[in-house]
Short mmCIF file of C-alpha atoms and ligand atoms in Angstrom, two decimals:
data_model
loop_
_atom_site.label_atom_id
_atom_site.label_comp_id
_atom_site.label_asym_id
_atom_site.label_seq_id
_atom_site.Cartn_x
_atom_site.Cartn_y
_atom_site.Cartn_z
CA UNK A 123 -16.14 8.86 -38.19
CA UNK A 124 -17.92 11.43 -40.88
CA UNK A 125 -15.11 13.86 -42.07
CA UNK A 126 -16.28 17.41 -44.04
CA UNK A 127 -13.69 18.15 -46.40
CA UNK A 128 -12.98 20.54 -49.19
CA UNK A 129 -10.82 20.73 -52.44
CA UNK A 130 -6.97 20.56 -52.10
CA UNK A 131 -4.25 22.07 -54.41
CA UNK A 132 -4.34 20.97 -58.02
CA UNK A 133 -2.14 18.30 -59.59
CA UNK A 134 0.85 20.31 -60.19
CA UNK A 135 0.29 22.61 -57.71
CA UNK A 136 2.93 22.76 -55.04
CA UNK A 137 1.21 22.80 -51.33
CA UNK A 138 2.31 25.85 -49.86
CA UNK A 139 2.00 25.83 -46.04
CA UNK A 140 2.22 23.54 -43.25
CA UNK A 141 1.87 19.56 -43.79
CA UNK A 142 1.07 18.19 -40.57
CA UNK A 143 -0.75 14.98 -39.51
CA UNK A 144 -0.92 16.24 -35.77
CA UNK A 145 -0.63 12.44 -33.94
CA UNK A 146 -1.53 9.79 -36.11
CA UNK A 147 -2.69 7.48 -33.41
CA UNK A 148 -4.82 9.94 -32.02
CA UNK A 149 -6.84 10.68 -35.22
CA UNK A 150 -7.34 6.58 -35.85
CA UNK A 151 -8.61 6.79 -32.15
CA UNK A 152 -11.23 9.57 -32.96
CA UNK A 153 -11.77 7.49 -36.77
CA UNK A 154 -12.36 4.00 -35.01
CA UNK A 155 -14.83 5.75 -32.35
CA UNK A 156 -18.46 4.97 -33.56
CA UNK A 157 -19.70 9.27 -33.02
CA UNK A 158 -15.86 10.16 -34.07
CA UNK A 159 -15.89 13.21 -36.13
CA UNK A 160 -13.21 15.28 -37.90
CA UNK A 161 -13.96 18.34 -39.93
CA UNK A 162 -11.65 21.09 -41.68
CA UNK A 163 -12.22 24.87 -41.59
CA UNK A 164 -11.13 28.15 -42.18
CA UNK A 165 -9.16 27.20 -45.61
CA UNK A 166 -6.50 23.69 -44.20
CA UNK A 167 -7.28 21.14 -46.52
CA UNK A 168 -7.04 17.69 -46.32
CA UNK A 169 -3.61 15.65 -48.61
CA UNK A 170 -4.31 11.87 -48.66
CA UNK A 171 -5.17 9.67 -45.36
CA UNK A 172 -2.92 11.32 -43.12
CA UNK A 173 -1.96 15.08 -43.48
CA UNK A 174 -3.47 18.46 -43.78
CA UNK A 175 -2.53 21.28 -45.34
CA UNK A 176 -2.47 24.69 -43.45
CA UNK A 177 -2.28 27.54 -45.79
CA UNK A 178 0.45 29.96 -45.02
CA UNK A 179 -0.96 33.41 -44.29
CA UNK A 180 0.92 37.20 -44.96
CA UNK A 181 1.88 37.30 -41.30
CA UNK A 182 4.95 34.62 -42.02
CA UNK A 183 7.88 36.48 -42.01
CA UNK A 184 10.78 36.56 -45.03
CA UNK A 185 13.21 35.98 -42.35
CA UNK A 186 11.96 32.37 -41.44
CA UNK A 187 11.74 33.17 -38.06
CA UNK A 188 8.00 33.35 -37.61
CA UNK A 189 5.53 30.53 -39.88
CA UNK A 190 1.88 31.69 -39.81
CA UNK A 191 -0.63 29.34 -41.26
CA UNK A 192 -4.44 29.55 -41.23
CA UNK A 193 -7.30 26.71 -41.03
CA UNK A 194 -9.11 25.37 -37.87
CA UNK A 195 -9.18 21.46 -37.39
CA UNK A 196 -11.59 19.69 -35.01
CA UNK A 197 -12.11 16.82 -33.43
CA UNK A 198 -15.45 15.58 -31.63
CA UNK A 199 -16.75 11.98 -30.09
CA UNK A 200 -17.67 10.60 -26.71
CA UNK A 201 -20.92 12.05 -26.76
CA UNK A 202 -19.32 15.64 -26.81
CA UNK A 203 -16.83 14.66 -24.19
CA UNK A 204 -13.76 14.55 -26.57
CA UNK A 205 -13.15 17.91 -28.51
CA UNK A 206 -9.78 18.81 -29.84
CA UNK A 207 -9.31 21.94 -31.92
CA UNK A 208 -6.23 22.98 -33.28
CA UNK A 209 -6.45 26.18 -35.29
CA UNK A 210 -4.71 29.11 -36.70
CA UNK A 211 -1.18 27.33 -36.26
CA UNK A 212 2.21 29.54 -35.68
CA UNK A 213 5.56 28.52 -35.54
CA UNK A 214 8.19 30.42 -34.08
CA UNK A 215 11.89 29.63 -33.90
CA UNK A 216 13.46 29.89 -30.75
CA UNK A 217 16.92 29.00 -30.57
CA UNK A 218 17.96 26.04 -31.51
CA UNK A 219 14.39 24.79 -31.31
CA UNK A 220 10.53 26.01 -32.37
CA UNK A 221 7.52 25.89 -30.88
CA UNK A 222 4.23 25.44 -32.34
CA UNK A 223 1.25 27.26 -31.11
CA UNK A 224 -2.56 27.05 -31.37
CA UNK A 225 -5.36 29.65 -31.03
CA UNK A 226 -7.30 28.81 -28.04
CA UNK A 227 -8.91 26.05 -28.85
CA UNK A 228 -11.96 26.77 -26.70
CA UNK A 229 -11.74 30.28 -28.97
CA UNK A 230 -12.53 32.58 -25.54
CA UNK A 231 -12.04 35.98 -26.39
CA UNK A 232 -8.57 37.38 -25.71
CA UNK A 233 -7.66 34.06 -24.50
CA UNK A 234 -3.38 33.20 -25.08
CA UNK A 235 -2.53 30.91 -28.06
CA UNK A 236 -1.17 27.76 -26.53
CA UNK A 237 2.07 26.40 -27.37
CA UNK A 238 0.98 23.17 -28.77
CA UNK A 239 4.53 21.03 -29.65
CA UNK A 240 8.33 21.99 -30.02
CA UNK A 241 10.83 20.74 -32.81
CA UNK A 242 13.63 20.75 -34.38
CA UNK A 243 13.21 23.12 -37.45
CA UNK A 244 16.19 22.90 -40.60
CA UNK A 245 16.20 24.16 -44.45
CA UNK A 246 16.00 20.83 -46.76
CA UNK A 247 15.72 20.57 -50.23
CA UNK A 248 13.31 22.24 -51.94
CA UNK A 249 11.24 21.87 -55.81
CA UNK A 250 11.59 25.24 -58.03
CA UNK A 251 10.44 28.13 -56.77
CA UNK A 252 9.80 27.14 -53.29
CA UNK A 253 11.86 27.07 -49.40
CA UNK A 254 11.18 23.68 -47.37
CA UNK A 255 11.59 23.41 -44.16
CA UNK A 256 11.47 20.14 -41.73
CA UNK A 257 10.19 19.64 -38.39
CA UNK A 258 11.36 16.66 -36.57
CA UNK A 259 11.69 15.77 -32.90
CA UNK A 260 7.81 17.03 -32.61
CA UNK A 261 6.90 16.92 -28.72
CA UNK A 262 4.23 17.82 -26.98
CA UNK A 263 4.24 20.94 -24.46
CA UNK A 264 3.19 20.16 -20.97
CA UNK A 265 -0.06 23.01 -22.20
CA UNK A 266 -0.63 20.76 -24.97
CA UNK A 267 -1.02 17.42 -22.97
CA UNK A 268 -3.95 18.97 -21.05
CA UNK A 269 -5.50 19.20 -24.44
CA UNK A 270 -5.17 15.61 -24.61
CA UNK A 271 -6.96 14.87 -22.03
CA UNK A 272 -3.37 14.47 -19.80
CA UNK A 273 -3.63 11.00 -21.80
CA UNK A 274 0.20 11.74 -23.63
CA UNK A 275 2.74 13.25 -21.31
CA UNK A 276 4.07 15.99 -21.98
CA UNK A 277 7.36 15.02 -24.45
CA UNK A 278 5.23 12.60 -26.30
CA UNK A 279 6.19 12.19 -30.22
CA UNK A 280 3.73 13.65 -32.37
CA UNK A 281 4.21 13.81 -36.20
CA UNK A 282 6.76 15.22 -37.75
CA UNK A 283 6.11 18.24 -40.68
CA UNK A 284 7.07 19.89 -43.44
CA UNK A 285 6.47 24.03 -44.29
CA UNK A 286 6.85 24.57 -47.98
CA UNK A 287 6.49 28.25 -48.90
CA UNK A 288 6.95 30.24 -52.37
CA UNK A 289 10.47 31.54 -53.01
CA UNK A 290 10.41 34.96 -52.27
CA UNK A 291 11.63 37.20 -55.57
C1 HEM B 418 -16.14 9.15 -22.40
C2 HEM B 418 -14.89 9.46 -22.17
C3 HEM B 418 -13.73 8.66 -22.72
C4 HEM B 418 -13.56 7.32 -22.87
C5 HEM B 418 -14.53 6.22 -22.53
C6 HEM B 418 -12.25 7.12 -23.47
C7 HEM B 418 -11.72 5.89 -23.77
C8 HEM B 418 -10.49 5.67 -24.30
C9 HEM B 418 -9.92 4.38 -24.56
C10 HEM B 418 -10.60 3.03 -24.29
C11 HEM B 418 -8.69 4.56 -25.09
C12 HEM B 418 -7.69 3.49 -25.51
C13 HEM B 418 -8.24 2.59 -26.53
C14 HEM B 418 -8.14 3.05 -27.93
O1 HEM B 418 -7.05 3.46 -28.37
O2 HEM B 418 -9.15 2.97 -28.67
C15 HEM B 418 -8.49 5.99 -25.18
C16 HEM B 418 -7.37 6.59 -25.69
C17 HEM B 418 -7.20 7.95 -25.79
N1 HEM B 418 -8.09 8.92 -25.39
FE1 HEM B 418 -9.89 8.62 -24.60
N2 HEM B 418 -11.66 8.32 -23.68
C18 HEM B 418 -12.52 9.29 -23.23
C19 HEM B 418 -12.32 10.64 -23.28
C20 HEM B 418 -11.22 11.26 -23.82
C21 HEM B 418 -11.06 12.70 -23.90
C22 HEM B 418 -12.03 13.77 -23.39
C23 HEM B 418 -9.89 12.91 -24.52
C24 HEM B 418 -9.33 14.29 -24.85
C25 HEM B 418 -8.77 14.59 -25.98
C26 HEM B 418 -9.30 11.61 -24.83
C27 HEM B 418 -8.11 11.39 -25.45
C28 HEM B 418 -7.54 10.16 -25.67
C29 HEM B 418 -6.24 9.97 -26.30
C30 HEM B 418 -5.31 11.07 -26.74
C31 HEM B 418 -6.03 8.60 -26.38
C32 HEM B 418 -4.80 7.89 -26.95
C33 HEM B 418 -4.95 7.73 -28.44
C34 HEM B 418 -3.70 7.09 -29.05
O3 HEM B 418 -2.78 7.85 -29.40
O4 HEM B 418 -3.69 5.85 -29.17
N3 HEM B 418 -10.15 10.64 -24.39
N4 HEM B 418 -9.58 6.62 -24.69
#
């Protein structure tokens, strides 16, 4: 698969936003496919093999109730058939669990964002001057298994994450 890619954060620099690797098994899929392609927009960059970093944006609230991130990721093969687009991520908490939503990923105009996966969202520890927080228990919303082709059911594990964001002064 050809991947476009652009600069990540410094050495030294802590990645502030949203580390995600979305599925893992679905981007070797896409990387094994002879026409797979993956490319990053829109400001996410990729860290390492396996995990891309969504920059947060000014809508994230101080109250850690709503994560806004920017950066559009997309995946193409099949001859066209396959495309996968998950962009402009937001994660809200809800209760005792979060959902993750996507802009529409067919970007219609005043489409709904789609609720992509729900976790389990806590506080961990965190370097200097920055708030962590951990996603586990990532599964995928029955909206985001149509993405997919209906290929995962819905509850199906994807990655888990982390959010790192500056410590507000
Ligand atoms: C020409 C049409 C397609 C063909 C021939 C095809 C073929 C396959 C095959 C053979 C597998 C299992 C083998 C492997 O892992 O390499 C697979 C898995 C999968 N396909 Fe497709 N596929 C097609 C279209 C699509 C489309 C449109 C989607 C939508 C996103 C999709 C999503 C998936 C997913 C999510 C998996 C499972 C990946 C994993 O986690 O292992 N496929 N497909």
């Amino acid at each position: 698969m050809t991947e476009q890619q652009a600069d990540g954060p410094a050495p030294g620099e802590i990645p502030f936003g949203l580390l995600w690797g979305i599925k893992r098994s679905f981007v070797a899929y896409v990387r094994r496919m002879p026409d797979g392609q993956g490319s990053i927009h829109d400001g996410a960059v990729p860290l390492g093999e396996n995990t891309i970093l969504f920059p947060a944006t000014e809508a994230t609230s101080t109250d850690g109730d709503t994560f806004a991130f920017r950066g559009d990721v997309r995946f193409r093969g099949h001859g066209g058939m396959l495309f996968v687009r998950v962009a402009e991520p937001v994660i809200t908490v809800r209760g005792d669990r979060a959902e993750l939503s996507i802009a529409d990923p067919y970007a219609r105009v005043d489409a709904d964002r789609v609720p992509l996966v729900t976790l389990q969202l806590a506080e961990g520890p965190a370097p200097e001057g920055a708030r962590v927080w951990l996603g586990s228990d990532v599964r995928l919303t029955e909206a985001g298994a149509v993405l997919f082709n209906d290929v995962y059911q819905p509850g199906e594990e994807f990655e888990q994450l982390s959010v790192i964001l500056p410590l507000a002064d």
